[in-house]
Amino acid sequence: MSVSEAEATEKTTNTIQKLLFTPGPLTTTPTVKAAMQVDYGSRDVAFIQTVKEVREELLKLGGVSQEEGYESIIMQGSGTFGIESVLSSVVPDLGNLLIIINGAYGERMAKMAYVNRLIYTELKFPENTTPDLDVIAERLASDKSITHIAVVHCETTTGIFNPVQAIGQLASKYGKTFIVDAMSSFGGVPFDIKASQADFLVSSSNKCIEGVPGFSFVIADREALKKAKGQARSLTLDLYTQWEGLEKNGQFRFTPPTHAIVAFRQALKELEAEGGVEARTARYQENYNTLIEGMRNLGFKEYLDKDKQGWIITSFLYPENENFDFNEFYARLNEQGYVIYPGKLSQADCFRIGNIGQIYKKDVEGLIAAIKRAKAAMGF
Ligand SMILES: *Cc1c(COP(=O)(O)O)cnc(C)c1O
């Protein structure tokens, strides 16, 4: 090993834990990380039991049950794999997927539909507004070919909360299958699957449930799921067959993310110990309020109007000052132990700060102090 390699190794192993103010992966607890100290074989009885528990717990978190006709499916890969699994498995060849878009994650669904050669219709709205329900209703009334609707709940591009419940009611009224990307909100924002009439809800291990990355999960209406049989356009992302496999013997078709799943079960226990989704929501809201107040005091402005902003992640406009440079700003925060996120907006220069994960009010205050120091040093 060369000297510089040795130094790099030492740096990564002795590195201090930075706080992640991002949309994921997020800061996790030492106990969630410690749960990964055991290696399980994929056929190990204890592991299979863990998978079963996690699947049951996910339904409970969604406020639904198998008796009521819902199923949960775990899919290897990051959150995007889960969305692609749903889109590519449930929309039939002659279906038409209406994709409601007001940010990069909505755009990503359109890209998936394109790559998978689905028939799809894009309905775009500006990134700083919620989708117009009248426009959606009009489209549903006039285009009878539409069979499915997909929308993002918390569009992580801006942090806007989209009105999924109202869109779900329209989907139900017009008899369409409803797909929700609740990636960055599930577990950190109360979500009523039944009231929103969601047939498929997708989220992942490393967002508001505060597990480590490795898989996504889908909560599905069983009847809607059954229609996906034999319809998948990919072997690995076949949602129906994945479900069938998990139901048959509790096993995954291909190597499961064993460590991520045991960590996730621990994360679910810690969510419950915190007081469930309600308590977690309250902590995230407190983080968010502390963030906004601190940033406004430093002269920063949010991209979204406050009434549209959720409490997961916030886009801040670049300060109008020639001394501001995002890369330098990022590096100065990073060396103080705080990781923020670049923007993803097509129309405005922004950076993003998330306030989910193992982050508390005092951590947000620490971040604000670090931003104040960076601001002074850079002179903007
Ligand atoms: C994080 C996220 C995803 C998935 O991203 P991955 O990088 O694949 O985990 C999808 N949609 C939204 C809204 C997200 O916030």
Coordinates of N, CA, C and O and ligand atoms in Angstrom, one line a residue, residues 23-24 78-81 83 105 108 152-156 181-184 204 206-207, ligand 1:
P23 N -31.6 14.0 1.3 CA -32.8 13.2 1.2 C -32.5 11.7 1.3 O -33.4 10.9 1.0
G24 N -31.4 11.3 1.7 CA -31.1 9.9 1.9 C -29.9 9.5 1.0 O -29.8 10.0 -0.1
S78 N -32.2 0.3 -4.8 CA -32.6 1.6 -4.1 C -34.1 1.8 -4.5 O -34.8 1.0 -5.1
G79 N -34.6 3.0 -4.0 CA -36.0 3.3 -4.2 C -36.4 3.3 -5.7 O -37.5 2.9 -6.0
T80 N -35.6 3.8 -6.6 CA -35.9 3.8 -8.0 C -36.2 2.4 -8.5 O -37.1 2.3 -9.4
F81 N -35.6 1.4 -8.0 CA -35.8 0.0 -8.4 C -37.3 -0.3 -8.1 O -37.9 -1.1 -8.9
I83 N -39.9 1.7 -7.8 CA -40.8 2.4 -8.7 C -40.8 1.8 -10.1 O -41.8 1.5 -10.6
Y105 N -38.3 13.8 -9.8 CA -38.7 12.4 -9.5 C -39.9 12.0 -10.4 O -40.1 10.9 -10.8
R108 N -38.5 11.3 -13.7 CA -37.8 10.0 -13.7 C -38.8 8.9 -14.0 O -38.5 8.0 -14.7
V152 N -45.8 11.7 -7.4 CA -44.9 11.7 -6.3 C -45.6 12.4 -5.1 O -46.2 13.4 -5.3
H153 N -45.5 11.8 -3.9 CA -46.1 12.5 -2.7 C -45.3 13.7 -2.3 O -45.7 14.8 -2.6
C154 N -44.1 13.5 -1.7 CA -43.2 14.6 -1.4 C -42.2 14.7 -2.6 O -41.4 13.8 -2.7
E155 N -42.4 15.6 -3.5 CA -41.4 15.8 -4.6 C -40.1 16.3 -4.0 O -40.0 17.5 -3.7
T156 N -39.2 15.5 -3.8 CA -37.9 15.8 -3.1 C -37.1 16.8 -3.8 O -36.2 17.4 -3.3
D181 N -45.5 7.4 -5.4 CA -44.1 7.4 -5.0 C -44.1 8.2 -3.6 O -44.1 9.4 -3.6
A182 N -44.1 7.4 -2.5 CA -44.0 8.1 -1.2 C -42.7 7.9 -0.6 O -42.5 7.8 0.6
M183 N -41.7 7.9 -1.5 CA -40.3 7.5 -1.1 C -39.8 8.4 0.1 O -39.4 7.8 1.1
S184 N -39.9 9.7 0.0 CA -39.3 10.5 1.0 C -40.2 11.0 2.1 O -39.9 11.7 2.9
S204 N -38.6 3.4 0.5 CA -37.4 2.6 0.6 C -36.8 2.6 2.0 O -37.3 3.3 2.9
N206 N -34.1 3.5 3.3 CA -33.1 4.5 3.9 C -33.7 6.0 3.9 O -33.0 6.9 3.9
K207 N -35.0 6.1 4.0 CA -35.6 7.4 4.1 C -36.2 7.6 5.5 O -35.5 7.3 6.5
Ligands
LIG1 C1 -35.1 9.2 -2.9 C2 -36.3 9.2 -3.8 C3 -36.4 8.3 -4.8 C4 -35.5 7.1 -5.0 O1 -34.2 7.4 -5.1 P1 -33.1 6.3 -5.0 O2 -31.8 7.1 -5.2 O3 -33.3 5.3 -6.1 O4 -33.2 5.7 -3.7 C5 -37.6 8.3 -5.6 N1 -38.5 9.3 -5.5 C6 -38.4 10.2 -4.5 C7 -39.5 11.2 -4.4 C8 -37.3 10.2 -3.7 O5 -37.2 11.2 -2.7

